[in-house]
Coordinates of C-alpha atoms and ligand atoms in Angstrom, one line a residue:
M1 CA -28.9 -22.0 -70.2
P2 CA -26.9 -24.3 -72.6
E3 CA -27.5 -28.0 -72.0
S4 CA -23.8 -28.9 -72.3
I5 CA -22.9 -26.8 -69.2
Q6 CA -25.7 -27.6 -66.8
G7 CA -24.8 -29.8 -64.0
S8 CA -21.1 -29.9 -64.8
D9 CA -18.3 -27.8 -63.4
P10 CA -18.4 -24.5 -65.2
H11 CA -14.9 -23.7 -64.3
T12 CA -13.4 -26.8 -65.9
H13 CA -15.6 -26.2 -68.9
A14 CA -14.6 -22.5 -69.2
D15 CA -11.0 -23.5 -69.2
A16 CA -11.5 -26.3 -71.7
I17 CA -13.5 -24.0 -74.1
V18 CA -10.9 -21.3 -74.5
E19 CA -9.0 -22.3 -77.5
P20 CA -7.4 -20.1 -80.2
V21 CA -9.6 -20.5 -83.2
G22 CA -9.8 -17.9 -86.0
D23 CA -13.5 -18.4 -87.1
P24 CA -15.8 -15.4 -86.1
I25 CA -18.8 -17.7 -85.7
T26 CA -17.0 -20.0 -83.4
E27 CA -15.6 -17.0 -81.5
R28 CA -19.2 -15.7 -80.9
R29 CA -20.2 -19.1 -79.7
I30 CA -17.3 -19.2 -77.3
A31 CA -18.2 -15.7 -76.0
E32 CA -21.8 -16.8 -75.5
D33 CA -20.7 -19.9 -73.7
L34 CA -18.4 -17.9 -71.4
L35 CA -21.3 -15.6 -70.6
A36 CA -23.5 -18.5 -69.8
V37 CA -20.8 -20.0 -67.6
S38 CA -20.4 -16.7 -65.6
E39 CA -24.2 -16.5 -65.3
V40 CA -24.3 -20.0 -63.8
R41 CA -21.5 -19.2 -61.5
Y42 CA -23.2 -16.0 -60.4
R43 CA -26.6 -17.8 -60.0
R44 CA -24.9 -20.5 -57.9
L45 CA -23.4 -17.9 -55.6
F46 CA -26.7 -16.1 -55.4
E47 CA -28.6 -19.3 -54.5
A48 CA -26.0 -20.7 -52.1
A49 CA -24.8 -17.5 -50.4
R50 CA -25.0 -17.4 -46.6
D51 CA -25.7 -13.7 -46.9
G52 CA -29.2 -12.3 -47.9
I53 CA -29.1 -10.8 -51.4
L54 CA -31.7 -8.4 -52.7
I55 CA -31.6 -7.1 -56.3
L56 CA -33.4 -3.8 -56.8
S57 CA -34.2 -1.9 -59.9
K58 CA -32.2 1.3 -59.9
N59 CA -35.1 3.2 -61.5
T60 CA -38.0 2.1 -59.2
L61 CA -35.9 1.2 -56.1
R62 CA -38.1 -1.9 -55.8
I63 CA -37.0 -5.4 -55.2
T64 CA -36.8 -7.6 -58.3
D65 CA -35.0 -10.7 -56.9
V66 CA -34.3 -12.2 -53.5
N67 CA -32.1 -15.1 -52.7
P68 CA -33.1 -18.2 -50.5
F69 CA -31.0 -17.1 -47.6
M70 CA -33.0 -13.9 -47.3
L71 CA -36.2 -15.9 -47.3
E72 CA -34.8 -18.1 -44.6
L73 CA -33.5 -15.2 -42.5
L74 CA -36.8 -13.3 -42.3
G75 CA -39.1 -16.4 -42.8
Y76 CA -41.2 -14.8 -45.6
P77 CA -42.0 -16.2 -49.0
R78 CA -40.4 -14.7 -52.1
A79 CA -43.6 -13.0 -53.1
Y80 CA -43.4 -10.9 -49.9
F81 CA -40.3 -9.2 -51.1
I82 CA -40.8 -8.7 -54.8
G83 CA -42.0 -5.3 -55.8
K84 CA -41.3 -3.7 -52.3
E85 CA -39.0 -0.9 -51.4
L86 CA -36.4 -1.5 -48.7
W87 CA -38.2 0.4 -46.1
E88 CA -41.3 -1.7 -46.7
I89 CA -39.5 -4.8 -45.6
G90 CA -38.2 -3.0 -42.5
I91 CA -34.6 -2.3 -43.6
F92 CA -35.1 1.4 -43.1
R93 CA -37.4 3.2 -40.6
D94 CA -39.5 4.9 -43.3
K95 CA -39.6 6.0 -46.9
A96 CA -37.6 9.2 -46.2
A97 CA -34.8 7.2 -44.5
S98 CA -34.8 4.7 -47.4
Q99 CA -34.8 7.5 -49.9
S100 CA -31.8 9.3 -48.3
A101 CA -29.8 6.0 -48.2
M102 CA -30.6 5.4 -51.9
D103 CA -29.6 9.0 -52.8
K104 CA -26.3 8.4 -51.1
L105 CA -25.9 5.1 -52.8
L106 CA -26.6 6.6 -56.3
E107 CA -24.2 9.4 -55.5
N108 CA -21.3 7.2 -54.3
G109 CA -22.2 4.0 -56.0
F110 CA -21.8 2.2 -52.6
I111 CA -23.3 2.3 -49.1
R112 CA -22.7 0.4 -45.9
F113 CA -24.6 0.2 -42.7
E114 CA -23.0 -1.6 -39.7
D115 CA -25.7 -2.6 -37.3
L116 CA -29.3 -2.3 -38.5
P117 CA -32.2 -4.1 -36.8
L118 CA -34.2 -6.2 -39.2
K119 CA -37.5 -7.8 -38.0
D120 CA -38.4 -11.4 -39.1
H121 CA -41.9 -12.7 -39.5
N122 CA -42.0 -13.6 -35.8
G123 CA -41.1 -10.1 -34.8
K124 CA -37.6 -11.2 -33.7
L125 CA -34.9 -8.6 -34.4
H126 CA -31.8 -9.6 -36.3
P127 CA -28.9 -7.2 -36.2
V128 CA -27.7 -7.0 -39.9
E129 CA -24.9 -5.4 -41.8
I130 CA -25.9 -4.1 -45.2
V131 CA -23.7 -3.3 -48.1
A132 CA -25.3 -2.0 -51.3
N133 CA -23.8 -1.1 -54.7
V134 CA -24.9 -0.3 -58.2
Y135 CA -23.9 -2.3 -61.3
Q136 CA -25.1 -2.9 -64.8
E137 CA -27.0 -6.0 -65.7
N138 CA -27.4 -6.3 -69.5
D139 CA -27.3 -2.5 -69.8
T140 CA -29.9 -2.1 -67.1
P141 CA -28.6 -0.5 -63.9
V142 CA -29.5 -2.5 -60.8
I143 CA -28.8 -2.3 -57.1
Q144 CA -27.5 -5.2 -55.2
C145 CA -27.9 -5.3 -51.4
N146 CA -26.0 -7.9 -49.4
I147 CA -27.5 -8.4 -46.0
R148 CA -25.3 -10.2 -43.4
D149 CA -26.8 -11.5 -40.2
I150 CA -24.3 -10.3 -37.6
G151 CA -26.4 -11.7 -34.7
E152 CA -23.6 -14.1 -33.8
R153 CA -20.9 -11.5 -34.0
V154 CA -22.9 -9.0 -32.1
G155 CA -23.8 -11.7 -29.5
F156 CA -20.1 -12.5 -29.3
E157 CA -19.2 -8.9 -28.9
R158 CA -21.8 -8.4 -26.3
E159 CA -20.5 -11.4 -24.5
R160 CA -17.0 -10.1 -24.8
A161 CA -18.0 -6.8 -23.4
A162 CA -19.8 -8.5 -20.6
L163 CA -16.7 -10.6 -19.9
Q164 CA -14.6 -7.4 -19.9
V165 CA -17.0 -5.9 -17.3
V166 CA -16.6 -9.1 -15.2
E167 CA -12.9 -9.1 -15.8
H168 CA -12.6 -5.4 -14.9
S169 CA -14.6 -5.9 -11.7
S170 CA -12.5 -8.9 -10.7
R171 CA -9.4 -6.9 -11.4
M172 CA -10.7 -4.1 -9.2
E173 CA -11.6 -6.7 -6.6
A174 CA -8.1 -8.2 -6.8
Q175 CA -6.6 -4.7 -6.6
R176 CA -8.7 -3.9 -3.5
A177 CA -7.7 -7.3 -2.0
S178 CA -4.0 -6.6 -2.8
A179 CA -4.2 -3.1 -1.3
A180 CA -5.8 -4.6 1.8
K181 CA -3.1 -7.2 2.0
D182 CA -0.4 -4.4 1.6
R183 CA -2.1 -2.4 4.4
F184 CA -2.2 -5.5 6.5
L185 CA 1.5 -6.3 5.9
A186 CA 2.5 -2.7 6.7
T187 CA 0.4 -2.7 9.9
L188 CA 1.6 -6.1 10.9
S189 CA 5.2 -5.2 10.3
H190 CA 4.8 -2.0 12.4
E191 CA 2.9 -3.9 15.1
L192 CA 5.5 -6.6 15.2
R193 CA 8.4 -4.1 15.3
T194 CA 7.0 -1.8 18.0
P195 CA 7.2 -4.3 20.9
L196 CA 10.8 -5.1 20.0
T197 CA 12.0 -1.6 20.6
P198 CA 11.5 -1.5 24.4
V199 CA 12.9 -5.1 24.6
L200 CA 16.0 -4.0 22.8
A201 CA 16.2 -0.9 24.9
T202 CA 16.0 -2.9 28.1
L203 CA 18.6 -5.4 26.9
S204 CA 20.9 -2.7 25.9
T205 CA 20.6 -1.1 29.3
W206 CA 21.3 -4.4 30.9
E207 CA 24.3 -4.9 28.7
V208 CA 25.9 -1.7 29.8
S209 CA 25.0 -2.1 33.4
A210 CA 28.2 -2.8 35.4
D211 CA 26.6 -4.9 38.1
L212 CA 25.1 -7.5 35.7
P213 CA 26.6 -11.0 36.2
E214 CA 28.8 -12.1 33.2
A215 CA 26.5 -15.1 32.3
M216 CA 23.5 -12.9 32.2
R217 CA 25.3 -10.3 30.1
R218 CA 26.0 -13.0 27.5
D219 CA 22.3 -14.0 27.6
A220 CA 21.3 -10.4 27.1
Q221 CA 23.6 -10.2 24.1
M222 CA 22.2 -13.4 22.7
L223 CA 18.6 -12.1 23.1
R224 CA 19.5 -8.8 21.5
R225 CA 21.1 -10.5 18.5
N226 CA 18.0 -12.6 18.0
I227 CA 15.7 -9.6 18.3
E228 CA 17.7 -7.7 15.9
L229 CA 17.4 -10.6 13.5
E230 CA 13.7 -10.5 14.0
A231 CA 13.6 -6.8 13.3
R232 CA 15.6 -7.4 10.1
L233 CA 13.1 -10.0 8.9
I234 CA 10.2 -7.5 9.5
D235 CA 12.1 -4.8 7.6
D236 CA 12.4 -7.3 4.7
L237 CA 8.7 -7.9 4.8
L238 CA 8.1 -4.2 4.6
D239 CA 10.6 -3.9 1.7
V240 CA 8.9 -6.6 -0.2
T241 CA 5.6 -4.8 0.3
R242 CA 7.1 -1.6 -1.0
I243 CA 8.6 -3.4 -4.0
M244 CA 5.4 -5.1 -4.9
K245 CA 3.5 -1.8 -4.7
G246 CA 6.2 -0.2 -6.9
K247 CA 6.9 2.2 -4.1
L248 CA 10.6 1.5 -3.9
S249 CA 12.3 4.8 -3.9
L250 CA 16.1 5.4 -4.1
N251 CA 18.1 8.3 -2.8
L252 CA 20.6 8.4 -5.6
E253 CA 23.9 10.1 -5.1
L254 CA 27.5 9.7 -6.4
T255 CA 28.5 6.6 -4.6
D256 CA 31.9 4.8 -4.3
L257 CA 31.2 1.1 -4.6
N258 CA 34.6 0.4 -3.0
D259 CA 33.4 2.1 0.2
I260 CA 30.3 0.0 0.3
L261 CA 32.2 -3.2 -0.2
T262 CA 34.8 -2.4 2.4
S263 CA 32.2 -1.4 4.9
V264 CA 30.1 -4.5 4.4
A265 CA 33.1 -6.7 4.4
G266 CA 33.9 -5.2 7.8
I267 CA 30.4 -5.9 9.1
V268 CA 30.3 -9.6 8.1
R269 CA 33.9 -10.3 8.9
S270 CA 33.0 -11.5 12.4
D271 CA 30.6 -14.1 11.0
I272 CA 33.2 -15.2 8.5
Q273 CA 36.0 -15.4 11.0
A274 CA 33.8 -17.3 13.5
K275 CA 33.6 -20.1 10.9
H276 CA 37.3 -19.8 9.9
I277 CA 36.3 -19.1 6.4
H278 CA 39.1 -17.7 4.1
F279 CA 37.8 -14.4 2.8
T280 CA 39.4 -12.5 -0.1
L281 CA 38.4 -9.0 -1.2
Q282 CA 39.8 -7.8 -4.5
L283 CA 38.7 -4.3 -5.6
N284 CA 40.1 -4.6 -9.1
A285 CA 37.6 -2.3 -10.9
Q286 CA 39.3 1.0 -11.9
S287 CA 35.9 2.6 -12.5
H288 CA 33.9 2.1 -9.3
F289 CA 31.6 5.1 -8.9
V290 CA 28.0 4.6 -9.4
N291 CA 24.9 6.7 -9.3
G292 CA 23.4 4.8 -6.4
D293 CA 21.6 4.7 -3.1
P294 CA 24.4 3.9 -0.6
A295 CA 22.1 2.4 2.0
R296 CA 20.4 0.2 -0.5
L297 CA 23.6 -0.9 -2.2
H298 CA 24.9 -1.7 1.2
Q299 CA 21.8 -3.8 1.8
V300 CA 22.4 -5.8 -1.5
V301 CA 26.0 -6.6 -0.8
W302 CA 25.3 -7.4 2.8
N303 CA 22.6 -9.8 1.8
L304 CA 24.9 -11.6 -0.7
L305 CA 27.9 -11.8 1.7
K306 CA 25.7 -12.8 4.6
N307 CA 24.2 -15.7 2.5
A308 CA 27.7 -16.7 1.3
A309 CA 28.8 -16.8 5.0
K310 CA 25.6 -18.7 6.0
F311 CA 25.9 -21.4 3.3
T312 CA 29.6 -21.9 3.5
P313 CA 30.8 -24.5 6.0
E314 CA 33.7 -24.1 8.4
K315 CA 37.1 -23.5 6.7
G316 CA 35.5 -22.8 3.3
S317 CA 36.3 -19.8 1.2
I318 CA 34.5 -16.7 0.0
T319 CA 35.9 -14.2 -2.6
L320 CA 34.5 -10.8 -3.5
V321 CA 36.1 -9.4 -6.7
T322 CA 35.2 -6.3 -8.7
A323 CA 36.0 -5.7 -12.4
N324 CA 35.1 -3.4 -15.2
E325 CA 33.4 -4.7 -18.3
A326 CA 33.9 -3.6 -21.8
D327 CA 30.8 -1.5 -21.7
G328 CA 32.2 0.4 -18.7
S329 CA 30.0 -1.2 -16.1
V330 CA 31.3 -2.6 -12.9
T331 CA 30.7 -6.2 -11.8
L332 CA 31.1 -7.5 -8.3
T333 CA 31.4 -11.3 -8.1
I334 CA 30.9 -13.1 -4.9
T335 CA 32.0 -16.7 -5.0
D336 CA 31.7 -19.2 -2.1
S337 CA 32.7 -22.8 -1.7
G338 CA 29.5 -23.6 0.2
T339 CA 26.4 -25.8 -0.2
G340 CA 25.7 -24.7 -3.8
I341 CA 22.3 -24.3 -5.3
P342 CA 20.5 -27.1 -7.2
P343 CA 19.5 -26.3 -10.8
D344 CA 15.7 -26.3 -10.1
L345 CA 16.1 -23.8 -7.3
I346 CA 18.5 -21.5 -9.1
E347 CA 15.6 -20.5 -11.6
R348 CA 13.4 -19.4 -8.7
I349 CA 16.0 -18.0 -6.3
F350 CA 15.2 -14.3 -6.9
E351 CA 11.5 -14.8 -6.4
P352 CA 10.0 -13.7 -3.1
F353 CA 9.5 -16.4 -0.4
E354 CA 11.6 -18.9 -2.4
Q355 CA 14.1 -20.9 -0.4
G356 CA 15.9 -24.1 -0.8
D357 CA 14.8 -27.1 1.3
G358 CA 16.6 -29.6 3.4
P359 CA 17.8 -29.4 7.0
F360 CA 20.4 -26.9 6.2
I361 CA 17.9 -24.2 5.2
Q362 CA 15.6 -25.0 8.1
H363 CA 18.6 -24.7 10.4
F364 CA 19.3 -21.2 9.2
G365 CA 15.8 -19.9 8.7
G366 CA 15.1 -16.8 6.8
L367 CA 12.0 -15.8 4.8
G368 CA 13.4 -16.2 1.3
L369 CA 13.1 -12.4 0.7
G370 CA 16.7 -11.3 0.7
L371 CA 17.5 -12.1 -2.9
A372 CA 14.1 -10.9 -4.2
I373 CA 14.8 -7.6 -2.5
A374 CA 18.4 -7.5 -3.7
K375 CA 17.2 -8.1 -7.3
A376 CA 14.6 -5.4 -7.1
L377 CA 17.2 -2.9 -5.7
V378 CA 19.8 -3.8 -8.3
N379 CA 17.3 -3.5 -11.1
A380 CA 16.1 -0.1 -9.8
H381 CA 19.8 1.0 -10.1
G382 CA 19.7 0.0 -13.8
G383 CA 21.8 -3.1 -13.1
S384 CA 21.4 -6.9 -13.1
I385 CA 22.0 -9.7 -10.7
D386 CA 22.7 -13.4 -11.6
A387 CA 23.3 -16.5 -9.7
S388 CA 25.1 -19.7 -10.9
S389 CA 26.2 -22.9 -9.2
E390 CA 27.6 -26.1 -10.4
G391 CA 25.2 -27.9 -8.1
T392 CA 24.8 -29.1 -4.6
N393 CA 28.0 -28.7 -2.5
K394 CA 29.8 -27.1 -5.5
G395 CA 29.6 -23.5 -4.2
A396 CA 27.7 -20.6 -5.6
T397 CA 28.5 -17.4 -7.5
F398 CA 26.5 -14.2 -7.5
V399 CA 27.3 -11.5 -10.0
V400 CA 26.0 -7.9 -9.7
Q401 CA 26.5 -5.6 -12.6
L402 CA 25.9 -1.9 -12.3
P403 CA 26.4 1.0 -14.7
T404 CA 29.3 3.3 -13.6
V405 CA 29.6 7.0 -13.6
E406 CA 32.7 9.2 -13.8
A407 CA 34.7 9.5 -10.6
P408 CA 34.6 13.0 -9.1
E409 CA 37.5 15.2 -9.8
K410 CA 39.2 15.0 -6.4
T411 CA 39.1 11.2 -6.2
Q412 CA 40.4 10.6 -9.7
I413 CA 43.5 9.0 -8.1
P414 CA 41.7 6.6 -5.8
A415 CA 42.9 7.0 -2.2
P416 CA 43.3 3.8 -0.2
F417 CA 40.7 3.6 2.5
P418 CA 41.1 4.3 5.3
P419 CA 43.6 7.0 4.3
P420 CA 47.0 6.5 5.8
Q421 CA 47.2 9.8 7.5
V422 CA 44.7 12.0 9.3
A423 CA 42.7 14.1 6.9
G424 CA 41.9 17.5 8.5
R425 CA 42.2 17.9 12.2
S426 CA 41.9 15.4 14.9
L427 CA 38.5 15.7 16.6
S428 CA 37.1 14.5 19.9
I429 CA 33.9 12.7 18.9
L430 CA 31.0 11.4 20.9
L431 CA 29.5 8.6 18.8
V432 CA 26.0 7.6 19.9
E433 CA 24.8 4.5 18.1
D434 CA 22.7 1.7 19.6
H435 CA 23.7 -0.9 17.0
V436 CA 26.8 -2.2 18.8
D437 CA 28.5 -3.8 15.9
S438 CA 28.0 -0.7 13.7
A439 CA 29.2 1.5 16.5
T440 CA 32.3 -0.6 17.0
V441 CA 33.2 -0.7 13.4
M442 CA 32.6 3.1 13.0
G443 CA 34.5 3.9 16.1
R444 CA 37.5 1.8 14.9
L445 CA 37.5 3.6 11.5
L446 CA 37.2 7.0 13.0
T447 CA 40.1 6.2 15.4
K448 CA 42.1 4.9 12.4
I449 CA 41.7 8.2 10.6
G450 CA 43.0 10.1 13.6
H451 CA 40.0 11.1 15.7
Q452 CA 39.4 10.3 19.4
V453 CA 36.1 8.5 19.8
Q454 CA 34.0 7.7 22.8
I455 CA 31.1 5.4 22.1
A456 CA 27.6 5.4 23.8
H457 CA 24.8 3.1 22.8
T458 CA 22.2 5.0 24.8
V459 CA 21.2 8.5 25.6
T460 CA 21.9 7.9 29.3
K461 CA 25.4 6.7 28.5
A462 CA 26.0 9.6 26.1
L463 CA 24.9 12.1 28.8
S464 CA 27.2 10.6 31.4
L465 CA 30.1 10.7 29.0
A466 CA 29.4 14.3 28.1
Q467 CA 29.5 15.2 31.8
Q468 CA 33.0 13.7 32.1
H469 CA 34.6 14.9 28.8
S470 CA 34.2 17.8 26.4
F471 CA 33.6 16.9 22.7
D472 CA 34.1 18.7 19.5
L473 CA 31.3 16.9 17.8
L474 CA 28.3 14.7 18.5
L475 CA 27.7 12.0 15.9
S476 CA 24.4 10.5 16.8
D477 CA 21.8 8.0 15.7
I478 CA 18.3 9.3 15.9
G479 CA 16.4 6.3 17.2
L480 CA 18.1 5.3 20.4
P481 CA 16.9 2.7 22.9
D482 CA 16.2 5.1 25.7
G483 CA 15.3 8.3 23.7
N484 CA 16.2 9.9 20.5
G485 CA 19.1 11.9 19.1
I486 CA 17.1 15.1 18.9
D487 CA 16.4 15.0 22.7
L488 CA 20.0 14.1 23.3
L489 CA 21.2 17.1 21.4
G490 CA 18.9 19.3 23.4
K491 CA 20.2 17.9 26.7
L492 CA 23.8 18.2 25.7
R493 CA 23.3 21.8 24.6
A494 CA 22.1 22.5 28.1
L495 CA 25.6 21.5 29.2
G496 CA 27.4 23.6 26.6
P497 CA 27.5 24.3 22.8
I498 CA 28.2 21.2 20.7
P499 CA 28.0 20.8 16.9
A500 CA 26.2 17.7 15.8
I501 CA 25.8 15.3 12.8
A502 CA 22.8 12.9 12.7
L503 CA 22.9 9.3 11.5
T504 CA 19.5 8.3 10.1
G505 CA 17.9 5.2 8.7
Y506 CA 16.8 5.1 5.1
G507 CA 13.5 6.5 4.1
M508 CA 13.0 8.3 7.3
D509 CA 12.4 11.7 5.6
E510 CA 10.4 13.2 8.5
D511 CA 13.3 12.3 10.9
I512 CA 15.8 14.1 8.6
A513 CA 13.6 17.3 8.5
Q514 CA 13.3 17.1 12.3
C515 CA 17.1 16.8 12.7
R516 CA 17.7 19.9 10.6
A517 CA 15.1 21.8 12.6
A518 CA 16.7 20.6 15.9
G519 CA 20.1 21.9 14.9
F520 CA 22.0 19.0 13.5
R521 CA 24.4 20.4 10.9
A522 CA 24.2 17.5 8.6
H523 CA 22.8 14.0 8.4
L524 CA 24.3 10.8 7.0
T525 CA 22.2 7.9 5.9
K526 CA 22.9 4.6 7.6
P527 CA 24.7 2.4 7.0
V528 CA 27.2 5.2 6.8
N529 CA 29.4 5.8 3.7
F530 CA 32.7 6.3 5.5
R531 CA 34.3 8.3 2.8
K532 CA 31.4 10.7 2.9
L533 CA 31.6 10.8 6.7
Q534 CA 35.3 11.5 6.4
E535 CA 34.6 14.4 4.0
V536 CA 32.0 15.8 6.3
L537 CA 34.4 15.6 9.2
V538 CA 37.2 17.3 7.2
E539 CA 34.9 20.1 6.2
F540 CA 33.6 20.4 9.7
A541 CA 37.1 20.4 11.3
E542 CA 38.2 23.1 8.9
S543 CA 35.3 25.3 9.9
L544 CA 36.2 25.1 13.6
P545 CA 38.1 28.1 15.1
E546 CA 41.6 27.3 16.4
V547 CA 40.7 27.8 20.0
N548 CA 38.2 25.0 20.0
L549 CA 40.7 22.4 19.0
A550 CA 41.9 19.8 21.4
Ligands
ADP1 P1 16.9 -16.2 3.0 O1 16.9 -14.9 3.7 O2 15.8 -17.1 3.4 O3 18.2 -16.9 2.9 P2 17.4 -15.4 0.3 O4 16.4 -14.7 -0.7 O5 18.5 -14.5 0.7 O6 16.5 -15.8 1.5 O7 17.9 -16.7 -0.3 C1 17.0 -17.6 -0.9 C2 17.5 -19.0 -1.0 O8 18.6 -19.0 -1.9 C3 18.2 -19.5 0.3 O9 17.2 -20.1 1.1 C4 19.1 -20.6 -0.2 O10 18.4 -21.8 -0.6 C5 19.6 -20.0 -1.5 N1 20.9 -19.3 -1.5 C6 21.1 -17.9 -1.4 N2 22.4 -17.7 -1.4 C7 23.1 -18.9 -1.4 C8 24.4 -19.3 -1.4 N3 25.5 -18.4 -1.4 N4 24.7 -20.6 -1.4 C9 23.7 -21.5 -1.4 N5 22.4 -21.2 -1.5 C10 22.1 -19.9 -1.5

């Protein structure tokens, strides 16, 4: 090794030496110096490497050199390695395995083994990765084996695998816990709802009983309203459980959003009027048909309007406006002049169990589920829902955007609702519905479109009405306080033939099947889409023989 280079930086030297000189002797000197530099470089790498390096003769397959790290790794002196074949230091199981690896190496010029166990002088196994290749050293072919201790990496991988097992089992545990919680919520909701049914039934019976003193009748109404509210909260809990479990299913059909909005506006109107709130409904959207679940869309709009009415003080204002966007979607914007929503709350408002604070919220109660459910439902329809507010006491705006679909042929020129004249024939209808407000609104609308309607909230009342009048049609709820619509139809048929249409709650598939089996001609999902009801009635009236008409 030339004196001049030893101990200095070979790289700087190499660069300094390369100068264009024409003299052949000088050029040879330069070439020799460069070679020496590269040898130093290589030696330094060999000595300092943190991989074990073995040099083997290609002819004998025996070790001719070993670097310090290899000695350190296995704890043997240099003499232990020199002259041995790889299998003799434990890299391969036996001579045959070693030979086959070497054959492969000589054939391909390269071999690699990922995870070989290599024993040190204490008998401890080190997982190693071995890469070997063949190259020329001064015209002599040699084999270089690089041996990397992958103990740390393997340890890390094992640790990661162990962590994954732990993580997997805690995930399974969390899933089990969540399934148990879901089951609990479902059972709890059912258990909480069940006792309300007879209470409601009793109250409804009291409300219709003629000999109840007026003050008690008012009390009974108050009790019923509160119990219905309780039932609604329980339904919300069930809905949230369904949403969290991803079990929310929609019964999609061609739905006229205008019908939904008109219907909900009718239902919340009494709350709005009671507070002397100025309410404006502007159905501006030309394209207002969606592929939607009418009951669920009804629920969304009802929730938003109910909140607007709840959080708007006396003599405030609420507007509900629809419009079409450039992409053809429809937006419904509900703006109120109420308490508004502070900026920190508005970010969380669609999360379950999130409510504002302050006496106002405590006064009105609620579970903070309505908007979470509304958002899940709107999203399931491929739409979006957003809230904005300028801040406390500056009112709030909720915007629901839904994709639209083409209007059906026959409604391409939208008919005002309810239609101005009787569509089809005038029918004498027995409407049986225990939800008094819904019954009243439905009765009013049916009357408006030219039918004669008698309302019963119970089976008992329906039977007594049927004994006094003859009806063309029974329009009946299935779950009634003192029985069910199926039994009612059976009893009415004992008095004489009567066609029937059932009104069912959402998701009650088994009820629907039973209704069909019991002889109901059709069923409508509650809350009822009035346009659809009207269509069913027109169809039905047209199918009646002349003699049956009143
Ligand atoms: P809740 O049934 O408890 O009202 P929601 O999910 O419907 O639950 O609403 C969550 C919260 O959002 C409410 O507690 C209230 O703080 C706020 N909020 C919703 N709508 C309005 C609104 N129109 N004006 C002001 N605050 C509102």
